[in-house]
PDB file of C-alpha atoms and ligand atoms in Angstrom:
ATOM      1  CA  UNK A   1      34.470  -3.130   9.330  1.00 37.00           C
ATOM      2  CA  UNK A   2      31.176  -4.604   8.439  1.00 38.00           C
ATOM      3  CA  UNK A   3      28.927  -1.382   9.496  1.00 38.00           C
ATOM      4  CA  UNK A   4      28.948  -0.368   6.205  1.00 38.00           C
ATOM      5  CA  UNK A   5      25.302  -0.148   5.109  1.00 39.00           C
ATOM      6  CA  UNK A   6      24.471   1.140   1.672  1.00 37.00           C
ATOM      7  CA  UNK A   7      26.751   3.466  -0.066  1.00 37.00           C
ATOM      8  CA  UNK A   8      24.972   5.671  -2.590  1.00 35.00           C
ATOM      9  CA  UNK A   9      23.726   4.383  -5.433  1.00 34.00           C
ATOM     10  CA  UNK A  10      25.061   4.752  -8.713  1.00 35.00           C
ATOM     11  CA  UNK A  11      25.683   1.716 -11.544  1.00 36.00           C
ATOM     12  CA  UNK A  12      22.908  -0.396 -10.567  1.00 38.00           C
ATOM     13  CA  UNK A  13      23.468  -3.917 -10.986  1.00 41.00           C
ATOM     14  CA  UNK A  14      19.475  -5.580 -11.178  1.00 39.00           C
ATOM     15  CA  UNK A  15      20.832  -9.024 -10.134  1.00 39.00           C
ATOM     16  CA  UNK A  16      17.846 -10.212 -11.743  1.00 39.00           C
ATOM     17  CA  UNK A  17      19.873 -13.416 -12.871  1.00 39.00           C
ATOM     18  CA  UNK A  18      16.325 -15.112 -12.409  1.00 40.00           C
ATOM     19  CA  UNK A  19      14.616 -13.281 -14.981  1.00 38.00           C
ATOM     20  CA  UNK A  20      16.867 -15.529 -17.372  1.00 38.00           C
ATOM     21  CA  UNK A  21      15.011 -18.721 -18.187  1.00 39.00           C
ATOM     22  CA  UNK A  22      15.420 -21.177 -14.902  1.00 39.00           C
ATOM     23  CA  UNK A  23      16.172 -24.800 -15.524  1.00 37.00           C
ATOM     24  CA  UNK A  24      13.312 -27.160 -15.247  1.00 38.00           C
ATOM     25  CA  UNK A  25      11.493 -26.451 -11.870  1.00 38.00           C
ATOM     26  CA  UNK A  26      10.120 -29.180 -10.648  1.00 42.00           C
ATOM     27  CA  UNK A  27       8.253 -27.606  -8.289  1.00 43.00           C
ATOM     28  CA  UNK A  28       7.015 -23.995  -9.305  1.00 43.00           C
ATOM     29  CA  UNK A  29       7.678 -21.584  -6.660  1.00 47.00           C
ATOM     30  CA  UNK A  30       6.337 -18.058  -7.112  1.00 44.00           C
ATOM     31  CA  UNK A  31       8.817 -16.383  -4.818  1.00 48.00           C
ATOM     32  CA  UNK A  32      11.523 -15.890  -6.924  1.00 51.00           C
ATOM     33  CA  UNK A  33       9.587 -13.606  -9.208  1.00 57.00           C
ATOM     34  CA  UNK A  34       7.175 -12.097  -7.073  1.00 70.00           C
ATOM     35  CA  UNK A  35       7.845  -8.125  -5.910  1.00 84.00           C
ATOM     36  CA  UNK A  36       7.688  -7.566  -2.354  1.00 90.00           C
ATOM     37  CA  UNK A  37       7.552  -4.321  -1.465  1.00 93.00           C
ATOM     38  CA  UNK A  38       9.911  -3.965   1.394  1.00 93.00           C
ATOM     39  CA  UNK A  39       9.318   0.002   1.699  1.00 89.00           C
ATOM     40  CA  UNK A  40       6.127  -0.893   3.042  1.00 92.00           C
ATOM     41  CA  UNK A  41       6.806  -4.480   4.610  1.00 94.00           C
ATOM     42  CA  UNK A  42       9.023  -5.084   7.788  1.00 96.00           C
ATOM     43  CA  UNK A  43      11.102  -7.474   5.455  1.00 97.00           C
ATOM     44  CA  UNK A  44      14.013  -9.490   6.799  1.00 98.00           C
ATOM     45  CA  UNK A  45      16.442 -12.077   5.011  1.00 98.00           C
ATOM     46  CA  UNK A  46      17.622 -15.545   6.111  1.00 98.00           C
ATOM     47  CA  UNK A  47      20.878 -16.428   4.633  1.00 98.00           C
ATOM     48  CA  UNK A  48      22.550 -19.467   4.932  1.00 98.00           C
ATOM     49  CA  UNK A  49      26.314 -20.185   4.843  1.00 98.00           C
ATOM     50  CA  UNK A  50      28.925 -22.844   3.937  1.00 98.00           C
ATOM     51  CA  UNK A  51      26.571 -25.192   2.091  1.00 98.00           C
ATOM     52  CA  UNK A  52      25.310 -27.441   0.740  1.00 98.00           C
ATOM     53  CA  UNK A  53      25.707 -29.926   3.559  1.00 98.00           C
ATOM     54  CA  UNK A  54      23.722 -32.441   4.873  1.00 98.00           C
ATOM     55  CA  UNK A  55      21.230 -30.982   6.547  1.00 98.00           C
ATOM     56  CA  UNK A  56      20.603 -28.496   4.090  1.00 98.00           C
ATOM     57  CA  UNK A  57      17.641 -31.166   2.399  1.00 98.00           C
ATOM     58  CA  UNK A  58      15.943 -30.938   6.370  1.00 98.00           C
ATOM     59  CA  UNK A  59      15.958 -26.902   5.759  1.00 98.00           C
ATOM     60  CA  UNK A  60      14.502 -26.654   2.422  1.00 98.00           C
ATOM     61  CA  UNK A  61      11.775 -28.899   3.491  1.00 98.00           C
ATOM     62  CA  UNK A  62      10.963 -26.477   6.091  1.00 98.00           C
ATOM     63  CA  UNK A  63      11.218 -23.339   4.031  1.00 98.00           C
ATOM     64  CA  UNK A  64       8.729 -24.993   1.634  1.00 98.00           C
ATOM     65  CA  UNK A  65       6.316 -25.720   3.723  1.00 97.00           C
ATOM     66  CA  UNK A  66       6.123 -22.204   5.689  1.00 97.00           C
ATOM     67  CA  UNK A  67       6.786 -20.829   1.473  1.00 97.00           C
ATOM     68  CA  UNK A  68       9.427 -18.609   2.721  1.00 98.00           C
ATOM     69  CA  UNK A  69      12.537 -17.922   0.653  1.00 98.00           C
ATOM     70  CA  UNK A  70      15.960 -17.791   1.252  1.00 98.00           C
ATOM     71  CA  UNK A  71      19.713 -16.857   0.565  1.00 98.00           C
ATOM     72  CA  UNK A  72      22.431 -19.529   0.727  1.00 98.00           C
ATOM     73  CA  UNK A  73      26.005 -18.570  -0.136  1.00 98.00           C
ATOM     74  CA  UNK A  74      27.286 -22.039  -1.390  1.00 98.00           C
ATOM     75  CA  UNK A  75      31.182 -23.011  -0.882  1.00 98.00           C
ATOM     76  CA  UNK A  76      31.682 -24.344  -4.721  1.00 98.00           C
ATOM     77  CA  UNK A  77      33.765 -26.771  -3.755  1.00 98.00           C
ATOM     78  CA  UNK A  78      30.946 -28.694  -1.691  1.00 98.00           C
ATOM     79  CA  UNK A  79      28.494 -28.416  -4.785  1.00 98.00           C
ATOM     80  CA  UNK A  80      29.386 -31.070  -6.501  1.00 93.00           C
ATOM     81  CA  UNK A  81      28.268 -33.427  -4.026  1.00 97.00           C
ATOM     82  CA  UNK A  82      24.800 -32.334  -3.362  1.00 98.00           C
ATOM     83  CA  UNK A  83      23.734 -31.337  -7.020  1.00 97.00           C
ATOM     84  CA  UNK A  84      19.654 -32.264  -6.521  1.00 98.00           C
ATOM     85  CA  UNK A  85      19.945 -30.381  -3.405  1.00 98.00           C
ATOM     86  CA  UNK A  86      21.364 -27.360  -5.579  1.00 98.00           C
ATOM     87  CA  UNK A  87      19.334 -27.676  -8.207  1.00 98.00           C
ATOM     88  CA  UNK A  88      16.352 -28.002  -6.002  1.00 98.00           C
ATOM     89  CA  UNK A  89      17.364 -24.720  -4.188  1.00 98.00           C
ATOM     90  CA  UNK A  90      16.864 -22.864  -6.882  1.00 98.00           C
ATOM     91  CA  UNK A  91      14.156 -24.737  -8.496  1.00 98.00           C
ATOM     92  CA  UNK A  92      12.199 -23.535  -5.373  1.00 98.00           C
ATOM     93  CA  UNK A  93      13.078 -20.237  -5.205  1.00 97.00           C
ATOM     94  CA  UNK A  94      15.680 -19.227  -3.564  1.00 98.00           C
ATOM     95  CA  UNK A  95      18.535 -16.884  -3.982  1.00 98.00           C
ATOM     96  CA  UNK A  96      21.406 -18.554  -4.544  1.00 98.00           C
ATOM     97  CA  UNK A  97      25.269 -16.952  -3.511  1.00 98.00           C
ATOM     98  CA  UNK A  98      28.520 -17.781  -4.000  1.00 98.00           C
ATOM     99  CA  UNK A  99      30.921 -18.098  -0.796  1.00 98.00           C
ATOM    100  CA  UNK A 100      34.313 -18.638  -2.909  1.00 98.00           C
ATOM    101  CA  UNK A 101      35.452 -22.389  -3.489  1.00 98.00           C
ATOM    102  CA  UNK A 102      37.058 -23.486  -0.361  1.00 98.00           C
ATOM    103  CA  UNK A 103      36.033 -20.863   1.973  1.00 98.00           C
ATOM    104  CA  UNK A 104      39.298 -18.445   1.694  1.00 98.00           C
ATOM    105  CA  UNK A 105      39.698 -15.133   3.453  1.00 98.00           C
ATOM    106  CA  UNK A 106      39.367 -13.371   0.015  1.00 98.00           C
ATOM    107  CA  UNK A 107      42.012 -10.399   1.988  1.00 98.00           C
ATOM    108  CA  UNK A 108      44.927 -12.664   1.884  1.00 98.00           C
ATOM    109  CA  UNK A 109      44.267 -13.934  -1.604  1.00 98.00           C
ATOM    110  CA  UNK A 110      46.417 -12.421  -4.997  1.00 98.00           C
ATOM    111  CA  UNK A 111      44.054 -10.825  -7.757  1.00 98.00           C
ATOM    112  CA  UNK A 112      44.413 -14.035  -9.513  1.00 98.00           C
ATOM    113  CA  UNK A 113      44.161 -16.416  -6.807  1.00 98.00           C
ATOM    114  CA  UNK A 114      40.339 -14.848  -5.951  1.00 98.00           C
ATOM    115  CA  UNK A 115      39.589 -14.709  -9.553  1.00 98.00           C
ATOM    116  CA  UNK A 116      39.962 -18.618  -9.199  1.00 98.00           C
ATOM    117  CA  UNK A 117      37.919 -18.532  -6.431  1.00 98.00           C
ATOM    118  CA  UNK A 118      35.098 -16.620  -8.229  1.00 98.00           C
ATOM    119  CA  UNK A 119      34.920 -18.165 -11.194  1.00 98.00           C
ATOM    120  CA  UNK A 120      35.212 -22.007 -10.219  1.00 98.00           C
ATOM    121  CA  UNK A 121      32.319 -21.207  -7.822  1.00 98.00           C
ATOM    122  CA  UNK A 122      29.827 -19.348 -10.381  1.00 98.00           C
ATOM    123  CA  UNK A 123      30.857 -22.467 -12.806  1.00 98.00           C
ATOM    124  CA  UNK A 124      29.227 -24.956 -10.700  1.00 98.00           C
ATOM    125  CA  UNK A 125      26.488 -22.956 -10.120  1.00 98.00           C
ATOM    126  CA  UNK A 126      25.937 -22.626 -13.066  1.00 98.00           C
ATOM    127  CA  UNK A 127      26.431 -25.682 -14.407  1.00 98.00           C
ATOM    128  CA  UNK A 128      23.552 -26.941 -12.299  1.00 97.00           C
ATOM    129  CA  UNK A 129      21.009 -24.138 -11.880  1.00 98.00           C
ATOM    130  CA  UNK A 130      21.669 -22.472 -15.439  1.00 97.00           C
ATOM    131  CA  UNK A 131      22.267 -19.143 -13.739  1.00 97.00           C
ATOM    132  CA  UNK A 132      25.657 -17.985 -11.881  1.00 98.00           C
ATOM    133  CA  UNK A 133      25.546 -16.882  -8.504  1.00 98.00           C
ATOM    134  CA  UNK A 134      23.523 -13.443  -8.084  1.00 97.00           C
ATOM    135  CA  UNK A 135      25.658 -12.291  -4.761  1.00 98.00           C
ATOM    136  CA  UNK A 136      28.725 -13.427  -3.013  1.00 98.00           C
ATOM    137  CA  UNK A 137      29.637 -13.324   0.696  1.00 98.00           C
ATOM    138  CA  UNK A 138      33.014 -13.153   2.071  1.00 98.00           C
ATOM    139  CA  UNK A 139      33.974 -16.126   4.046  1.00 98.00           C
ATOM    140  CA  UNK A 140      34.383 -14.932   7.708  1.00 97.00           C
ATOM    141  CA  UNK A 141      32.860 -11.571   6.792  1.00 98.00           C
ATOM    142  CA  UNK A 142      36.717 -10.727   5.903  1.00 98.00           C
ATOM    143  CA  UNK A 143      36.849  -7.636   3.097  1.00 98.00           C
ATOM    144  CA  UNK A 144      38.935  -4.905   2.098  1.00 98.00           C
ATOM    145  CA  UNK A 145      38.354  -2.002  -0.517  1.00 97.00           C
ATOM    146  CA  UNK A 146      41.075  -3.585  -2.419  1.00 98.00           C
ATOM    147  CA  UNK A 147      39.391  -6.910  -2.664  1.00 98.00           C
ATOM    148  CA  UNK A 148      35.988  -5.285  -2.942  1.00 98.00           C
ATOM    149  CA  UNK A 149      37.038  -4.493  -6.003  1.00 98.00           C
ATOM    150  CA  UNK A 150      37.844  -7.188  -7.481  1.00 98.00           C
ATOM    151  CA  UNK A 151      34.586  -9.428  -6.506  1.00 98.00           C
ATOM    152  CA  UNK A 152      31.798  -8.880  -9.562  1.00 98.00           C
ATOM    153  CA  UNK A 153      28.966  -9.268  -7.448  1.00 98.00           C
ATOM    154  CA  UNK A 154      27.391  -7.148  -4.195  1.00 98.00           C
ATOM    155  CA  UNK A 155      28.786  -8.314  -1.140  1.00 98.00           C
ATOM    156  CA  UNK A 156      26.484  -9.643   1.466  1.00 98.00           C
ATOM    157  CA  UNK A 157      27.796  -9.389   4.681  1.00 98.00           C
ATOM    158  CA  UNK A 158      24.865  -8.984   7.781  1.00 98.00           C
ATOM    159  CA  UNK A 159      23.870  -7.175  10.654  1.00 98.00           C
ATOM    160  CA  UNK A 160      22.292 -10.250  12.338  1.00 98.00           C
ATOM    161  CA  UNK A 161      24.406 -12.813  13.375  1.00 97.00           C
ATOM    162  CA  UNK A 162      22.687 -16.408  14.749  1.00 97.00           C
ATOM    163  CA  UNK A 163      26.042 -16.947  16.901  1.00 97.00           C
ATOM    164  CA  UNK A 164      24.892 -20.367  15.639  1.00 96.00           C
ATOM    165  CA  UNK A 165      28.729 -21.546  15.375  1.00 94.00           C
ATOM    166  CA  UNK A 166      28.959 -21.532  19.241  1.00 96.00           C
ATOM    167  CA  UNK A 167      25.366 -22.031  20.478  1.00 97.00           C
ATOM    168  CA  UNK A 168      24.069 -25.527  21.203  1.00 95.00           C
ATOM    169  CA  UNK A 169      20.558 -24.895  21.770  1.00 97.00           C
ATOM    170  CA  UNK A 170      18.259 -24.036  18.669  1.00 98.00           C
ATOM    171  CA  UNK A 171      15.796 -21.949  21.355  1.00 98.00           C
ATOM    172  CA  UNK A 172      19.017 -20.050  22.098  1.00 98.00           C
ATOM    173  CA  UNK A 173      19.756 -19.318  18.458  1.00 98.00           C
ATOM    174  CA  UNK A 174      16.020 -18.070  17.692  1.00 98.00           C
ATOM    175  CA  UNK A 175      16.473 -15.664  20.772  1.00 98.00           C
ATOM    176  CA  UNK A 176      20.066 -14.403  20.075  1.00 98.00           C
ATOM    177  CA  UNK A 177      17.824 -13.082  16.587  1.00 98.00           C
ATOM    178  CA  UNK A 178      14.926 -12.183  17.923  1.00 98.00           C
ATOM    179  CA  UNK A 179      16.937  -9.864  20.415  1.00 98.00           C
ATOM    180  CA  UNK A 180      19.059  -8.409  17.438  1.00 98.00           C
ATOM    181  CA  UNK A 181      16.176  -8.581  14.587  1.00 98.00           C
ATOM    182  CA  UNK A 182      15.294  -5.583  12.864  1.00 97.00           C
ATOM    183  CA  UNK A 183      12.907  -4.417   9.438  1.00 97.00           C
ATOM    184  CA  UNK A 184      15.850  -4.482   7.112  1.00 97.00           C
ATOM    185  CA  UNK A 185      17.948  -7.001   8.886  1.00 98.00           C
ATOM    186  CA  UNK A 186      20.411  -9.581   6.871  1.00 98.00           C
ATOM    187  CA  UNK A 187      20.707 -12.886   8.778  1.00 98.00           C
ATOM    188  CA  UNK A 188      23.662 -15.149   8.933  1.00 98.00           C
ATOM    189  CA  UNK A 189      23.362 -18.990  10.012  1.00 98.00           C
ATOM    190  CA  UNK A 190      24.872 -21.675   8.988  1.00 98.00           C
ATOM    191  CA  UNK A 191      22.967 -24.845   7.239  1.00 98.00           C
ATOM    192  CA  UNK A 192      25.822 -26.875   7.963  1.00 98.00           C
ATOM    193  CA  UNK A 193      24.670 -26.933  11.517  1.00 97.00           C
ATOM    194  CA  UNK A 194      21.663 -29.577  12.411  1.00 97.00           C
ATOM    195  CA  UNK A 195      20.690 -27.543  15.911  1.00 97.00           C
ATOM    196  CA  UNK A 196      20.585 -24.044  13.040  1.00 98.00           C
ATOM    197  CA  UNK A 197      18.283 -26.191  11.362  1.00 98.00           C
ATOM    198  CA  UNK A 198      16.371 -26.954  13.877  1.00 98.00           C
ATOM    199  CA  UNK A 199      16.091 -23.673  15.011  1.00 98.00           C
ATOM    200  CA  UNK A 200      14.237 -22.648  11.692  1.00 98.00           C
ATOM    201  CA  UNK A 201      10.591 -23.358  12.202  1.00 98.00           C
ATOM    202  CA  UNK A 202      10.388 -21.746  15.726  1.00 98.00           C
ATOM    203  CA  UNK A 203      12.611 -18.825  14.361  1.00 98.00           C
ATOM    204  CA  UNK A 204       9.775 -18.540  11.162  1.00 98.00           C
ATOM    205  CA  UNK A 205       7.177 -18.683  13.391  1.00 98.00           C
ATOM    206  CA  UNK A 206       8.501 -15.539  16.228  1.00 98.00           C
ATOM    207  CA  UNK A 207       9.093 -13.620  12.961  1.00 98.00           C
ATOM    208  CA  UNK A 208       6.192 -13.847  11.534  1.00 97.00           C
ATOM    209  CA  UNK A 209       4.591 -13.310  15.149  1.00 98.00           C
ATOM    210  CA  UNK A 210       6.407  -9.750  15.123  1.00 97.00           C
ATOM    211  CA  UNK A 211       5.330  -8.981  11.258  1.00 97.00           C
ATOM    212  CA  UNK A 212       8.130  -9.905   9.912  1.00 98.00           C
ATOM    213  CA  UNK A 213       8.123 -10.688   6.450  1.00 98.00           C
ATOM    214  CA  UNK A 214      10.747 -13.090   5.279  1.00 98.00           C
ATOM    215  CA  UNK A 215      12.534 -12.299   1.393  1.00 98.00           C
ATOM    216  CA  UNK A 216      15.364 -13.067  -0.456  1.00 98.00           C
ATOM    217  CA  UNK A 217      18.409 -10.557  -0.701  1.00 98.00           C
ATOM    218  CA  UNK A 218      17.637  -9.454  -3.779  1.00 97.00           C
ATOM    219  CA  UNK A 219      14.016  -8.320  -2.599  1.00 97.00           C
ATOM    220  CA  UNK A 220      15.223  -6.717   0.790  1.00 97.00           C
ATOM    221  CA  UNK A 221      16.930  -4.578  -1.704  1.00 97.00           C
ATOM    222  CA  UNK A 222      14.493  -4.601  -4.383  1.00 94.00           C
ATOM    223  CA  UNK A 223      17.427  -5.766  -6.575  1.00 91.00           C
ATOM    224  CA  UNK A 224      18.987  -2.044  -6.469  1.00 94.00           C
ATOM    225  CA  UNK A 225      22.792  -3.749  -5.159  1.00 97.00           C
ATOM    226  CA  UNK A 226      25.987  -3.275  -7.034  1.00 97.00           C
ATOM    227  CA  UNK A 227      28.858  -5.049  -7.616  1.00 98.00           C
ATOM    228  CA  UNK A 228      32.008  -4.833  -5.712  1.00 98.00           C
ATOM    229  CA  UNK A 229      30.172  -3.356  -2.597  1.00 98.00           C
ATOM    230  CA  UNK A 230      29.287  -3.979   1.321  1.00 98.00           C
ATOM    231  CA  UNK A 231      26.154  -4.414   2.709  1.00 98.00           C
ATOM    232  CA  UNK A 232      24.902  -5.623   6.125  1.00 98.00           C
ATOM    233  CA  UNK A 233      21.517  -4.362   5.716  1.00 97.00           C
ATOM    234  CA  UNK A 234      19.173  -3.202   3.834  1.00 96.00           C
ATOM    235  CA  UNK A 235      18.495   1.079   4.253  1.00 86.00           C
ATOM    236  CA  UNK A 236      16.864   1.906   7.170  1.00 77.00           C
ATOM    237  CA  UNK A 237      15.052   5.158   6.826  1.00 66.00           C
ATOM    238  CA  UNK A 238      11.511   5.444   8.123  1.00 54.00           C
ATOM    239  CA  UNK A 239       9.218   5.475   4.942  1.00 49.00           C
ATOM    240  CA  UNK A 240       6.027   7.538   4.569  1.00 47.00           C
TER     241      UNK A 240
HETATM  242 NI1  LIG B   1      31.371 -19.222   5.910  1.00 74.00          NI
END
């Protein structure tokens, strides 16, 4: 179901919510603005899920200080009560996704009932980054054409998954990547998890061993995604 890579390309959306003024950054952050060129570059993209959570202040500090960015697909309902966190996210230059309000399976929802979803998310966002959400991933990966349809923004699923939900060991979690990882790949994990977040800096250093180099979603696809469409990575044909 979630093979899907990229589908033609047709309306593109440029997701470049960033180029809209950002809120105050406290702490400038090139990143967000900076091209990548991932036709060249064996780029990769960490995505987190389900935040923000606790731990999620323990992960940003690490992203900082390697300066890698990230995607985090925020469950709108939680944002509320971890606005600096939020705000901070994007202040340092990362992508930031929505993940619906309460994590629904967006198949069994009505039209109206995921419409909800969408919009009380991107409010919140919005509210405290002064941009809405650039990409939205379906809670439990769960999507149908019919849905698809109905969800304004690409839809990030992966092609890398952490197993980080079931894995207790954070050297076990940077392996079950590592053995998985490829240039292109889309990576799920979950920053509600402390042992995920402890798996970070070991799993930033074996990428950047292999030559890795770690971007948002919207560089892994140079910000050519559209709305209402799968992806699980980013294309994969040999360039040059
Ligand atoms: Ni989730």
């Amino acid at each position: 179901m979630f093979s899907l890579s990229l589908i033609g390309l047709a309306t593109l959306v440029s997701c470049s919510a960033t180029t809209d003024q950002q809120t105050s950054a406290h702490s400038p952050d090139p990143s967000h603005e900076e091209h990548v060129d991932c036709a060249v570059l064996r780029c990769v993209a960490l995505t987190f899920d389900d935040g923000p959570d606790q731990f999620t202040e323990e992960l940003l500090n690490t992203l900082k200080s390697a300066q890698i960015p990230a995607t985090f697909f925020l469950i709108g309902s939680k944002v509320e009560k971890y606005p600096g966190t939020v705000q901070r996210m994007s202040a340092e230059g990362h992508q930031v996704g929505s993940h619906t309000w309460d994590h629904s399976d967006i198949t069994k929802l009505s039209g109206d009932q995921l419409d909800q979803q969408l919009i009380r998310t991107d409010t919140v966002i919005k509210k405290l980054t002064g941009d809405s959400p650039s990409a939205f991933r379906p809670p439990l990966g769960h999507h149908d054409v019919a849905h698809n349809k109905l969800v304004p923004y690409p839809l990030i699923l992966w092609d890398v998954h952490s197993h980080d939900g079931r894995l207790k060991e954070s050297n076990k979690i940077v392996d079950a990547v590592m053995d998985a990882i490829q240039p292109g790949s889309i990576i799920l994990m979950h920053d509600t998890r402390q042992v995920t977040v402890h798996a970070v800096p070991e799993l930033l250093a074996q990428l950047k061993l292999k030559g890795y180099t770690l971007v948002t979603v919207d560089q892994l696809f140079d910000g050519n995604l559209r709305i209402s469409t799968p992806y699980s990575s980013a294309p994969r044909e040999p360039k040059q």
